[in-house]
DNA sequence: TTAGAGTCAATGATAGACAAAAGACACTCA
DNA sequence: TGAGTGTCTTTTGTCTATCATTGACTCTAA
């Protein structure tokens, strides 16, 4: 058995992403190396490696001699992320049929159940998590490792605006339930083996518009 | 005017990729830090940052306590890269119509010209370069920065097998010209604004089969 | 031949140091 | 008063030195 062997770099990457997600590091904020390395309790070299990785992931941007800062997405960039995301999901569905991965179907169902309960309680952060799990499972239907990897990367970038989303959250239970229903329609089409319907449902999924609206003033 | 300010890390990343591409670092080869840092004339810290970046790019894999080695792609992985690539190109075309980027169209034409001449002279490495330029320009038709970035990343991974490809090269001028012709058909469909034909041409592009065959024994 | 112990080499991480460059600040001159 | 300039400080980019940890290898002994 292989024990988890995470280097400090991996831990730092995860921790910084978490700090961004919970809002302790805001988009646009300057990440000074000494401060961050003290905060995380590590020395500069591994922190610098972590920042490089984050920069490559598009979470952070590095300006020569001016250090790193948390990326602040423009409306156009959010739009691009969502359109690319949808293209990847469409490709996943097309590849998945006619033999979608069984375990992933189970995972989609589980995520949908959690999402339903969370929606009834207006537990926004649980909805966001379940939503993520649902879509990752959808992509996994295709059993395409590289696709999954690319998709996860995109999801990480999306998390940048999720914390904004948490702050500006003003939805009602009705809005949430509508979202859940859209997911249910999509999942049912997949389970029925109806590729055309599933793709149609995906095209009408319509999260993109609502989310990019939040960014219209950026 | 902004002078190019490349850190040693950036230079190291580029140089290591070049060394892999020209075959001086072979897939599967172990990359010892001290040896490489001496070779590149830099110290270990920036080299380690470069290796992290390359690992994240999928060019190199890092095993805990066992260092980094050049990734050796399996047939399945090559297949995945090509299928994902085609999905991205399809999305690019769909997004590009009805207003493809004018400059990118020019770039495609330029690349095709170069490819044609290179094919006549069986200059394989020039063909590979022109091929890359052609496809990058195709994706750029969509003016979608994140898509372009994702696509370039995939191209870098593909370069891993290109050097293999160079070694096992046994094609004739006829094969090359057939490839050039496929590209020309595709470009003409795009220039005629015929989206359906372009997508059809892309689907029949058929580089994937020939290339994955090279990997059938991996 | 093979199992086990000991040795060696490489990685993962730290600390300290320093040059170079960017930004901040005050100062001069118009 | 305001623009331009020069200095100072801070931070990054990089190097060197060092050390613990752990894989890998080798050598010995059963």
Short mmCIF file of C-alpha atoms (C1' of nucleotides) in Angstrom, two decimals:
data_model
loop_
_atom_site.label_atom_id
_atom_site.label_comp_id
_atom_site.label_asym_id
_atom_site.label_seq_id
_atom_site.Cartn_x
_atom_site.Cartn_y
_atom_site.Cartn_z
CA UNK A 1 0.00 0.00 0.00
CA UNK A 2 1.12 3.45 -0.93
CA UNK A 3 0.83 6.09 1.75
CA UNK A 4 -0.01 9.53 0.56
CA UNK A 5 3.23 11.26 -0.09
CA UNK A 6 2.48 14.84 -0.74
CA UNK A 7 5.38 17.18 -1.09
CA UNK A 8 5.20 20.57 0.54
CA UNK A 9 4.69 21.98 -2.92
CA UNK A 10 1.52 19.96 -3.45
CA UNK A 11 0.25 20.91 -0.03
CA UNK A 12 1.02 24.56 -0.67
CA UNK A 13 -0.81 24.49 -4.01
CA UNK A 14 -3.87 22.99 -2.38
CA UNK A 15 -3.76 25.34 0.58
CA UNK A 16 -3.38 28.47 -1.51
CA UNK A 17 -6.27 27.40 -3.70
CA UNK A 18 -8.33 26.86 -0.58
CA UNK A 19 -7.41 30.27 0.77
CA UNK A 20 -8.53 31.81 -2.49
CA UNK A 21 -11.73 29.82 -2.52
CA UNK A 22 -12.75 30.81 1.01
CA UNK A 23 -11.91 34.40 0.22
CA UNK A 24 -8.88 34.88 2.43
CA UNK A 25 -6.88 35.65 -0.67
CA UNK A 26 -8.90 37.88 -2.95
CA UNK A 27 -8.58 38.12 -6.75
CA UNK A 28 -6.06 40.80 -7.60
CA UNK A 29 -4.28 40.41 -4.29
CA UNK A 30 -0.53 40.49 -4.33
CA UNK A 31 1.15 37.34 -3.02
CA UNK A 32 4.40 38.29 -1.38
CA UNK A 33 6.67 35.33 -1.07
CA UNK A 34 8.02 35.89 2.40
CA UNK A 35 4.61 36.57 3.88
CA UNK A 36 3.04 33.53 2.25
CA UNK A 37 5.89 31.21 3.13
CA UNK A 38 5.60 32.32 6.76
CA UNK A 39 1.84 31.88 6.65
CA UNK A 40 2.14 28.36 5.29
CA UNK A 41 5.12 27.51 7.45
CA UNK A 42 7.41 26.56 4.58
CA UNK A 43 10.51 28.08 3.06
CA UNK A 44 10.63 30.11 -0.10
CA UNK A 45 11.80 27.51 -2.65
CA UNK A 46 8.83 25.13 -2.30
CA UNK A 47 6.49 28.12 -2.17
CA UNK A 48 7.95 29.45 -5.38
CA UNK A 49 7.42 26.07 -7.01
CA UNK A 50 3.82 26.14 -5.83
CA UNK A 51 3.30 29.60 -7.28
CA UNK A 52 4.73 28.44 -10.60
CA UNK A 53 2.29 25.57 -10.68
CA UNK A 54 -0.61 27.85 -9.79
CA UNK A 55 0.48 30.28 -12.47
CA UNK A 56 0.47 27.46 -14.96
CA UNK A 57 -2.98 26.42 -13.79
CA UNK A 58 -4.22 29.92 -14.46
CA UNK A 59 -5.07 30.58 -10.82
CA UNK A 60 -2.29 33.07 -10.32
CA UNK A 61 -0.41 35.35 -12.66
CA UNK A 62 3.27 36.12 -12.38
CA UNK A 63 4.70 39.41 -13.53
CA UNK A 64 8.48 39.60 -13.90
CA UNK A 65 10.08 41.17 -10.85
CA UNK A 66 6.67 42.03 -9.48
CA UNK A 67 5.67 38.73 -8.05
CA UNK A 68 2.44 36.79 -8.19
CA UNK A 69 -1.14 37.85 -7.72
CA UNK A 70 -4.45 36.06 -7.71
CA UNK A 71 -6.01 36.13 -11.15
CA UNK A 72 -8.99 38.39 -11.59
CA UNK A 73 -11.18 37.06 -14.36
CA UNK A 74 -12.78 39.41 -16.84
CA UNK A 75 -16.30 38.81 -18.13
CA UNK A 76 -14.82 37.67 -21.42
CA UNK A 77 -12.61 35.14 -19.68
CA UNK A 78 -15.50 33.74 -17.66
CA UNK A 79 -17.42 33.42 -20.86
CA UNK A 80 -14.55 31.57 -22.48
CA UNK A 81 -14.25 29.19 -19.58
CA UNK A 82 -17.92 28.35 -19.72
CA UNK A 83 -18.03 27.90 -23.46
CA UNK A 84 -14.98 25.67 -23.44
CA UNK A 85 -16.42 23.75 -20.54
CA UNK A 86 -19.58 23.07 -22.47
CA UNK A 87 -17.62 21.95 -25.50
CA UNK A 88 -15.67 19.49 -23.36
CA UNK A 89 -18.86 18.15 -21.81
CA UNK A 90 -20.42 17.69 -25.21
CA UNK A 91 -17.37 15.79 -26.39
CA UNK A 92 -17.54 13.68 -23.24
CA UNK A 93 -21.15 12.76 -23.87
CA UNK A 94 -20.54 11.94 -27.51
CA UNK A 95 -17.61 9.74 -26.57
CA UNK A 96 -19.47 8.10 -23.71
CA UNK A 97 -22.29 6.73 -25.81
CA UNK A 98 -23.23 3.99 -26.26
CA UNK A 99 -21.33 2.65 -23.27
CA UNK A 100 -21.12 5.24 -20.53
CA UNK A 101 -19.05 4.32 -17.53
CA UNK A 102 -21.28 2.59 -14.97
CA UNK A 103 -19.56 3.93 -11.88
CA UNK A 104 -19.79 7.47 -13.19
CA UNK A 105 -23.53 7.08 -13.68
CA UNK A 106 -23.79 6.07 -10.04
CA UNK A 107 -21.71 9.08 -9.07
CA UNK A 108 -23.96 11.37 -11.07
CA UNK A 109 -27.00 10.00 -9.27
CA UNK A 110 -25.38 10.44 -5.90
CA UNK A 111 -24.42 14.00 -6.71
CA UNK A 112 -27.92 14.77 -7.90
CA UNK A 113 -29.45 13.43 -4.70
CA UNK A 114 -27.15 15.57 -2.60
CA UNK A 115 -27.88 18.53 -4.80
CA UNK A 116 -31.63 18.04 -4.38
CA UNK A 117 -31.42 18.01 -0.59
CA UNK A 118 -29.07 20.96 -0.55
CA UNK A 119 -31.42 22.91 -2.80
CA UNK A 120 -34.34 22.30 -0.44
CA UNK A 121 -32.26 23.81 2.33
CA UNK A 122 -30.79 26.56 0.16
CA UNK A 123 -27.34 25.36 1.19
CA UNK A 124 -25.48 27.16 -1.52
CA UNK A 125 -21.99 25.84 -0.91
CA UNK A 126 -23.25 22.25 -0.82
CA UNK A 127 -25.02 22.87 -4.12
CA UNK A 128 -21.83 24.17 -5.66
CA UNK A 129 -19.93 21.09 -4.50
CA UNK A 130 -22.60 18.69 -5.72
CA UNK A 131 -22.78 20.55 -9.00
CA UNK A 132 -19.09 20.09 -9.45
CA UNK A 133 -19.25 16.39 -8.62
CA UNK A 134 -22.15 15.94 -11.02
CA UNK A 135 -20.31 17.51 -13.92
CA UNK A 136 -17.01 15.79 -13.22
CA UNK A 137 -18.87 12.47 -13.16
CA UNK A 138 -20.53 13.41 -16.44
CA UNK A 139 -17.17 13.95 -18.06
CA UNK A 140 -15.90 10.72 -16.56
CA UNK A 141 -18.62 8.85 -18.44
CA UNK A 142 -16.24 8.94 -21.39
CA UNK A 143 -13.38 7.21 -19.53
CA UNK A 144 -11.00 9.67 -21.16
CA UNK A 145 -8.20 10.52 -18.77
CA UNK A 146 -6.79 13.47 -20.62
CA UNK A 147 -10.22 14.96 -21.09
CA UNK A 148 -10.91 14.58 -17.39
CA UNK A 149 -7.62 16.24 -16.55
CA UNK A 150 -8.29 19.17 -18.86
CA UNK A 151 -11.79 19.50 -17.48
CA UNK A 152 -10.64 19.49 -13.86
CA UNK A 153 -8.16 22.21 -14.70
CA UNK A 154 -10.96 24.32 -16.08
CA UNK A 155 -13.05 23.67 -12.97
CA UNK A 156 -10.21 24.95 -10.81
CA UNK A 157 -10.16 28.15 -12.81
CA UNK A 158 -13.89 28.44 -12.38
CA UNK A 159 -13.52 28.28 -8.63
CA UNK A 160 -11.90 31.68 -8.89
CA UNK A 161 -15.29 33.23 -9.53
CA UNK A 162 -17.18 30.88 -7.25
CA UNK A 163 -16.15 32.83 -4.17
CA UNK A 164 -17.48 35.98 -5.83
CA UNK A 165 -20.55 33.98 -6.55
CA UNK A 166 -20.92 33.07 -2.89
CA UNK A 167 -20.82 36.69 -1.89
CA UNK A 168 -23.30 37.97 -4.44
CA UNK A 169 -25.64 35.08 -3.85
CA UNK A 170 -29.29 36.14 -3.84
CA UNK A 171 -31.13 33.18 -5.30
CA UNK A 172 -34.36 31.73 -4.07
CA UNK A 173 -35.26 28.11 -3.44
CA UNK A 174 -37.18 28.21 -6.68
CA UNK A 175 -34.07 29.10 -8.64
CA UNK A 176 -32.19 26.26 -7.05
CA UNK A 177 -34.91 23.73 -7.80
CA UNK A 178 -34.99 24.82 -11.42
CA UNK A 179 -31.28 24.12 -11.61
CA UNK A 180 -31.72 20.72 -10.03
CA UNK A 181 -34.45 19.90 -12.49
CA UNK A 182 -32.24 20.74 -15.43
CA UNK A 183 -29.65 18.34 -14.09
CA UNK A 184 -32.27 15.65 -13.60
CA UNK A 185 -33.50 15.94 -17.17
CA UNK A 186 -29.95 15.64 -18.40
CA UNK A 187 -29.20 12.59 -16.29
CA UNK A 188 -32.41 10.83 -17.30
CA UNK A 189 -31.64 11.32 -20.96
CA UNK A 190 -28.23 9.77 -20.42
CA UNK A 191 -29.64 6.84 -18.46
CA UNK A 192 -32.17 6.19 -21.19
CA UNK A 193 -29.32 5.96 -23.62
CA UNK A 194 -30.79 8.79 -25.60
CA UNK A 195 -27.75 10.58 -26.94
CA UNK A 196 -29.66 13.20 -28.90
CA UNK A 197 -31.82 14.17 -25.94
CA UNK A 198 -28.83 14.29 -23.63
CA UNK A 199 -26.94 16.62 -25.94
CA UNK A 200 -30.03 18.75 -26.30
CA UNK A 201 -30.42 18.92 -22.53
CA UNK A 202 -26.77 19.86 -22.18
CA UNK A 203 -27.10 22.63 -24.76
CA UNK A 204 -30.06 24.04 -22.83
CA UNK A 205 -28.32 23.63 -19.54
CA UNK A 206 -28.00 27.34 -19.32
CA UNK A 207 -25.76 27.94 -16.34
CA UNK A 208 -23.48 29.99 -18.43
CA UNK A 209 -25.73 32.96 -18.92
CA UNK A 210 -26.65 33.32 -15.28
CA UNK A 211 -23.07 33.17 -14.17
CA UNK A 212 -21.54 35.46 -16.72
CA UNK A 213 -24.15 38.05 -15.86
CA UNK A 214 -22.47 38.41 -12.53
CA UNK A 215 -19.40 39.47 -14.39
CA UNK A 216 -20.96 41.89 -16.77
CA UNK A 217 -19.57 44.86 -14.88
CA UNK A 218 -15.96 43.70 -14.74
CA UNK B 1 8.62 48.72 -25.58
CA UNK B 2 8.93 45.71 -23.38
CA UNK B 3 12.17 43.80 -23.64
CA UNK B 4 11.94 40.06 -23.30
CA UNK B 5 12.42 39.19 -19.69
CA UNK B 6 12.67 35.48 -19.41
CA UNK B 7 13.53 34.01 -16.08
CA UNK B 8 15.95 31.13 -15.94
CA UNK B 9 12.96 28.93 -15.22
CA UNK B 10 11.28 29.86 -18.48
CA UNK B 11 14.48 29.34 -20.38
CA UNK B 12 15.03 25.98 -18.72
CA UNK B 13 11.50 24.86 -19.57
CA UNK B 14 11.99 25.77 -23.21
CA UNK B 15 15.45 24.24 -23.38
CA UNK B 16 14.42 20.94 -21.81
CA UNK B 17 11.49 20.70 -24.18
CA UNK B 18 13.86 21.32 -27.05
CA UNK B 19 16.25 18.66 -25.82
CA UNK B 20 13.37 16.20 -25.69
CA UNK B 21 12.16 17.20 -29.11
CA UNK B 22 15.53 16.77 -30.79
CA UNK B 23 15.95 13.45 -29.04
CA UNK B 24 18.79 14.29 -26.66
CA UNK B 25 16.48 13.44 -23.82
CA UNK B 26 14.53 10.32 -24.62
CA UNK B 27 11.10 9.36 -23.30
CA UNK B 28 11.53 7.34 -20.14
CA UNK B 29 14.89 8.89 -19.42
CA UNK B 30 15.63 9.84 -15.87
CA UNK B 31 16.35 13.51 -15.32
CA UNK B 32 18.83 13.88 -12.50
CA UNK B 33 18.74 17.34 -11.09
CA UNK B 34 22.43 17.93 -10.62
CA UNK B 35 23.34 16.68 -14.05
CA UNK B 36 20.64 18.77 -15.73
CA UNK B 37 21.42 21.90 -13.77
CA UNK B 38 25.05 21.58 -14.78
CA UNK B 39 24.05 20.96 -18.37
CA UNK B 40 21.89 24.07 -18.46
CA UNK B 41 24.30 26.12 -16.41
CA UNK B 42 21.81 26.97 -13.68
CA UNK B 43 21.43 26.01 -10.05
CA UNK B 44 19.04 23.47 -8.65
CA UNK B 45 16.21 25.73 -7.41
CA UNK B 46 15.22 27.22 -10.77
CA UNK B 47 15.71 23.82 -12.40
CA UNK B 48 13.33 22.28 -9.90
CA UNK B 49 10.79 24.96 -10.70
CA UNK B 50 11.17 24.17 -14.37
CA UNK B 51 10.65 20.46 -13.74
CA UNK B 52 7.48 21.22 -11.78
CA UNK B 53 6.15 23.23 -14.67
CA UNK B 54 7.02 20.51 -17.14
CA UNK B 55 5.38 17.93 -14.92
CA UNK B 56 2.27 20.03 -14.87
CA UNK B 57 2.39 20.32 -18.63
CA UNK B 58 2.46 16.55 -18.89
CA UNK B 59 5.90 16.50 -20.50
CA UNK B 60 7.63 15.03 -17.50
CA UNK B 61 6.44 12.87 -14.63
CA UNK B 62 7.66 13.22 -11.08
CA UNK B 63 7.75 10.25 -8.76
CA UNK B 64 8.17 11.00 -5.07
CA UNK B 65 11.80 10.64 -4.02
CA UNK B 66 12.65 9.19 -7.38
CA UNK B 67 12.90 12.31 -9.43
CA UNK B 68 11.60 13.28 -12.81
CA UNK B 69 11.60 11.41 -16.09
CA UNK B 70 10.46 12.21 -19.58
CA UNK B 71 6.92 10.96 -20.12
CA UNK B 72 6.54 7.92 -22.32
CA UNK B 73 3.14 7.95 -23.94
CA UNK B 74 1.13 4.77 -24.29
CA UNK B 75 -0.93 4.06 -27.39
CA UNK B 76 -4.05 4.85 -25.41
CA UNK B 77 -2.68 8.20 -24.33
CA UNK B 78 -1.72 9.13 -27.86
CA UNK B 79 -5.19 8.19 -28.93
CA UNK B 80 -6.68 10.38 -26.23
CA UNK B 81 -4.54 13.32 -27.20
CA UNK B 82 -5.60 13.06 -30.81
CA UNK B 83 -9.29 12.64 -30.06
CA UNK B 84 -9.29 15.57 -27.68
CA UNK B 85 -7.39 17.61 -30.19
CA UNK B 86 -9.97 16.95 -32.84
CA UNK B 87 -12.77 17.88 -30.44
CA UNK B 88 -11.05 21.19 -29.71
CA UNK B 89 -10.57 21.89 -33.40
CA UNK B 90 -14.20 21.15 -34.08
CA UNK B 91 -15.24 23.52 -31.34
CA UNK B 92 -12.90 26.13 -32.75
CA UNK B 93 -14.44 25.85 -36.20
CA UNK B 94 -17.97 25.99 -34.87
CA UNK B 95 -17.14 29.07 -32.84
CA UNK B 96 -15.26 30.70 -35.68
CA UNK B 97 -18.14 30.75 -38.10
CA UNK B 98 -19.53 32.96 -39.43
CA UNK B 99 -16.70 35.41 -38.72
CA UNK B 100 -13.37 33.63 -38.66
CA UNK B 101 -10.39 35.72 -37.68
CA UNK B 102 -8.90 37.26 -40.80
CA UNK B 103 -5.29 37.18 -39.69
CA UNK B 104 -5.58 33.52 -38.79
CA UNK B 105 -6.87 32.73 -42.26
CA UNK B 106 -3.78 34.41 -43.66
CA UNK B 107 -1.62 32.37 -41.30
CA UNK B 108 -3.29 29.17 -42.43
CA UNK B 109 -2.58 30.01 -46.04
CA UNK B 110 1.03 30.78 -45.28
CA UNK B 111 1.45 27.54 -43.39
CA UNK B 112 -0.14 25.59 -46.22
CA UNK B 113 2.22 27.13 -48.75
CA UNK B 114 5.22 26.21 -46.67
CA UNK B 115 3.84 22.74 -46.15
CA UNK B 116 3.38 22.27 -49.88
CA UNK B 117 6.97 23.19 -50.67
CA UNK B 118 8.28 21.07 -47.82
CA UNK B 119 6.25 18.11 -49.06
CA UNK B 120 7.75 18.40 -52.52
CA UNK B 121 11.17 18.16 -50.95
CA UNK B 122 10.16 15.52 -48.41
CA UNK B 123 11.47 17.82 -45.71
CA UNK B 124 9.77 16.05 -42.87
CA UNK B 125 10.66 18.36 -40.03
CA UNK B 126 9.51 21.41 -42.01
CA UNK B 127 6.23 19.64 -42.70
CA UNK B 128 5.74 18.96 -39.02
CA UNK B 129 6.36 22.61 -38.19
CA UNK B 130 4.03 23.86 -40.92
CA UNK B 131 1.42 21.35 -39.84
CA UNK B 132 1.57 22.71 -36.33
CA UNK B 133 1.30 26.29 -37.52
CA UNK B 134 -1.64 25.40 -39.72
CA UNK B 135 -3.58 23.80 -36.91
CA UNK B 136 -2.77 26.48 -34.36
CA UNK B 137 -3.98 29.08 -36.85
CA UNK B 138 -7.13 27.04 -37.38
CA UNK B 139 -7.87 27.11 -33.67
CA UNK B 140 -7.09 30.81 -33.58
CA UNK B 141 -9.91 31.40 -36.06
CA UNK B 142 -12.21 31.32 -33.04
CA UNK B 143 -10.40 34.15 -31.19
CA UNK B 144 -10.81 32.13 -28.00
CA UNK B 145 -7.77 32.64 -25.79
CA UNK B 146 -8.43 29.87 -23.33
CA UNK B 147 -9.13 27.42 -26.12
CA UNK B 148 -5.88 28.39 -27.80
CA UNK B 149 -4.00 27.93 -24.56
CA UNK B 150 -5.49 24.50 -23.96
CA UNK B 151 -4.76 23.52 -27.53
CA UNK B 152 -1.14 24.65 -27.37
CA UNK B 153 -0.69 22.60 -24.24
CA UNK B 154 -1.96 19.55 -26.06
CA UNK B 155 0.41 20.25 -28.95
CA UNK B 156 3.33 20.32 -26.56
CA UNK B 157 2.35 16.91 -25.31
CA UNK B 158 2.12 15.69 -28.86
CA UNK B 159 5.66 16.77 -29.51
CA UNK B 160 6.69 13.97 -27.20
CA UNK B 161 5.86 11.44 -29.88
CA UNK B 162 6.97 13.60 -32.76
CA UNK B 163 10.60 12.74 -32.19
CA UNK B 164 9.68 9.06 -32.33
CA UNK B 165 7.83 9.94 -35.45
CA UNK B 166 10.93 11.49 -36.95
CA UNK B 167 12.90 8.32 -36.34
CA UNK B 168 10.37 5.89 -37.75
CA UNK B 169 9.70 8.06 -40.74
CA UNK B 170 9.31 6.09 -43.93
CA UNK B 171 6.77 8.02 -45.94
CA UNK B 172 6.91 8.78 -49.59
CA UNK B 173 6.31 12.05 -51.37
CA UNK B 174 2.91 10.69 -52.31
CA UNK B 175 1.93 10.30 -48.68
CA UNK B 176 3.02 13.83 -47.95
CA UNK B 177 1.10 15.27 -50.86
CA UNK B 178 -2.04 13.44 -49.78
CA UNK B 179 -1.70 15.09 -46.39
CA UNK B 180 -1.22 18.49 -47.95
CA UNK B 181 -4.30 17.95 -50.07
CA UNK B 182 -6.43 17.16 -47.05
CA UNK B 183 -5.32 20.41 -45.48
CA UNK B 184 -6.11 22.32 -48.65
CA UNK B 185 -9.63 20.91 -48.84
CA UNK B 186 -10.19 21.92 -45.26
CA UNK B 187 -8.89 25.44 -45.75
CA UNK B 188 -10.94 25.98 -48.89
CA UNK B 189 -14.11 24.94 -47.13
CA UNK B 190 -13.37 27.44 -44.41
CA UNK B 191 -12.61 30.23 -46.86
CA UNK B 192 -15.85 29.52 -48.69
CA UNK B 193 -17.64 30.00 -45.41
CA UNK B 194 -19.03 26.52 -45.69
CA UNK B 195 -19.20 25.39 -42.09
CA UNK B 196 -20.69 21.98 -42.80
CA UNK B 197 -18.05 21.12 -45.39
CA UNK B 198 -15.27 22.35 -43.13
CA UNK B 199 -16.42 20.20 -40.25
CA UNK B 200 -16.78 17.27 -42.60
CA UNK B 201 -13.26 17.82 -43.91
CA UNK B 202 -11.97 18.04 -40.36
CA UNK B 203 -13.67 14.79 -39.41
CA UNK B 204 -12.04 13.07 -42.36
CA UNK B 205 -8.73 14.68 -41.67
CA UNK B 206 -7.40 11.31 -40.63
CA UNK B 207 -4.01 11.99 -39.16
CA UNK B 208 -4.97 10.21 -36.05
CA UNK B 209 -5.04 6.70 -37.42
CA UNK B 210 -1.70 6.90 -39.11
CA UNK B 211 -0.01 8.29 -36.07
CA UNK B 212 -1.47 5.97 -33.50
CA UNK B 213 -0.42 3.04 -35.60
CA UNK B 214 3.14 3.93 -34.79
CA UNK B 215 2.26 3.37 -31.19
CA UNK B 216 0.40 0.12 -31.50
CA UNK B 217 3.28 -1.81 -29.97
CA UNK B 218 3.80 0.39 -26.93
"C1'" DT C 1 20.84 -18.26 -5.23
"C1'" DT C 2 18.61 -15.28 -2.34
"C1'" DA C 3 17.52 -12.61 1.80
"C1'" DG C 4 19.04 -9.05 4.58
"C1'" DA C 5 21.98 -5.41 6.13
"C1'" DG C 6 24.77 -1.67 5.13
"C1'" DT C 7 26.31 1.92 1.97
"C1'" DC C 8 25.69 5.34 -1.46
"C1'" DA C 9 23.40 8.67 -4.17
"C1'" DA C 10 19.61 11.60 -5.18
"C1'" DT C 11 15.73 14.09 -3.79
"C1'" DG C 12 13.06 17.26 -0.64
"C1'" DA C 13 13.68 20.97 2.11
"C1'" DT C 14 16.02 24.81 4.81
"C1'" DA C 15 18.85 28.88 5.60
"C1'" DG C 16 21.45 32.66 4.39
"C1'" DA C 17 23.17 35.71 1.18
"C1'" DC C 18 23.32 39.02 -2.65
"C1'" DA C 19 22.55 41.42 -7.12
"C1'" DA C 20 19.05 43.51 -9.81
"C1'" DA C 21 14.97 45.73 -10.53
"C1'" DA C 22 10.59 47.86 -9.36
"C1'" DG C 23 8.12 51.08 -6.66
"C1'" DA C 24 8.10 54.82 -3.26
"C1'" DC C 25 9.74 58.92 -1.82
"C1'" DA C 26 11.76 63.27 -1.51
"C1'" DC C 27 14.18 66.73 -3.78
"C1'" DT C 28 15.35 69.98 -7.37
"C1'" DC C 29 14.30 73.04 -10.98
"C1'" DA C 30 11.27 75.33 -13.95
"C1'" DT D 1 2.76 74.32 -8.06
"C1'" DG D 2 4.06 70.61 -10.96
"C1'" DA D 3 7.07 67.79 -13.68
"C1'" DG D 4 11.17 65.39 -13.86
"C1'" DT D 5 15.07 63.23 -11.54
"C1'" DG D 6 17.76 60.87 -8.29
"C1'" DT D 7 18.01 58.03 -4.15
"C1'" DC D 8 16.27 54.53 -0.98
"C1'" DT D 9 13.76 50.55 0.27
"C1'" DT D 10 11.57 46.43 -0.63
"C1'" DT D 11 11.03 42.30 -3.10
"C1'" DT D 12 12.18 39.14 -6.45
"C1'" DG D 13 15.48 36.03 -8.86
"C1'" DT D 14 19.24 33.35 -8.09
"C1'" DC D 15 23.12 30.96 -5.92
"C1'" DT D 16 25.60 28.31 -2.47
"C1'" DA D 17 25.84 25.41 1.35
"C1'" DT D 18 23.79 22.05 4.20
"C1'" DC D 19 21.10 18.21 5.98
"C1'" DA D 20 17.53 14.58 6.64
"C1'" DT D 21 15.16 11.03 4.26
"C1'" DT D 22 14.64 7.47 1.29
"C1'" DG D 23 15.37 4.57 -3.04
"C1'" DA D 24 18.64 1.91 -5.15
"C1'" DC D 25 22.60 -0.81 -5.11
"C1'" DT D 26 26.04 -3.89 -3.33
"C1'" DC D 27 28.02 -7.01 -0.53
"C1'" DT D 28 27.90 -10.63 2.65
"C1'" DA D 29 26.13 -14.75 4.73
"C1'" DA D 30 23.05 -18.59 5.03
#
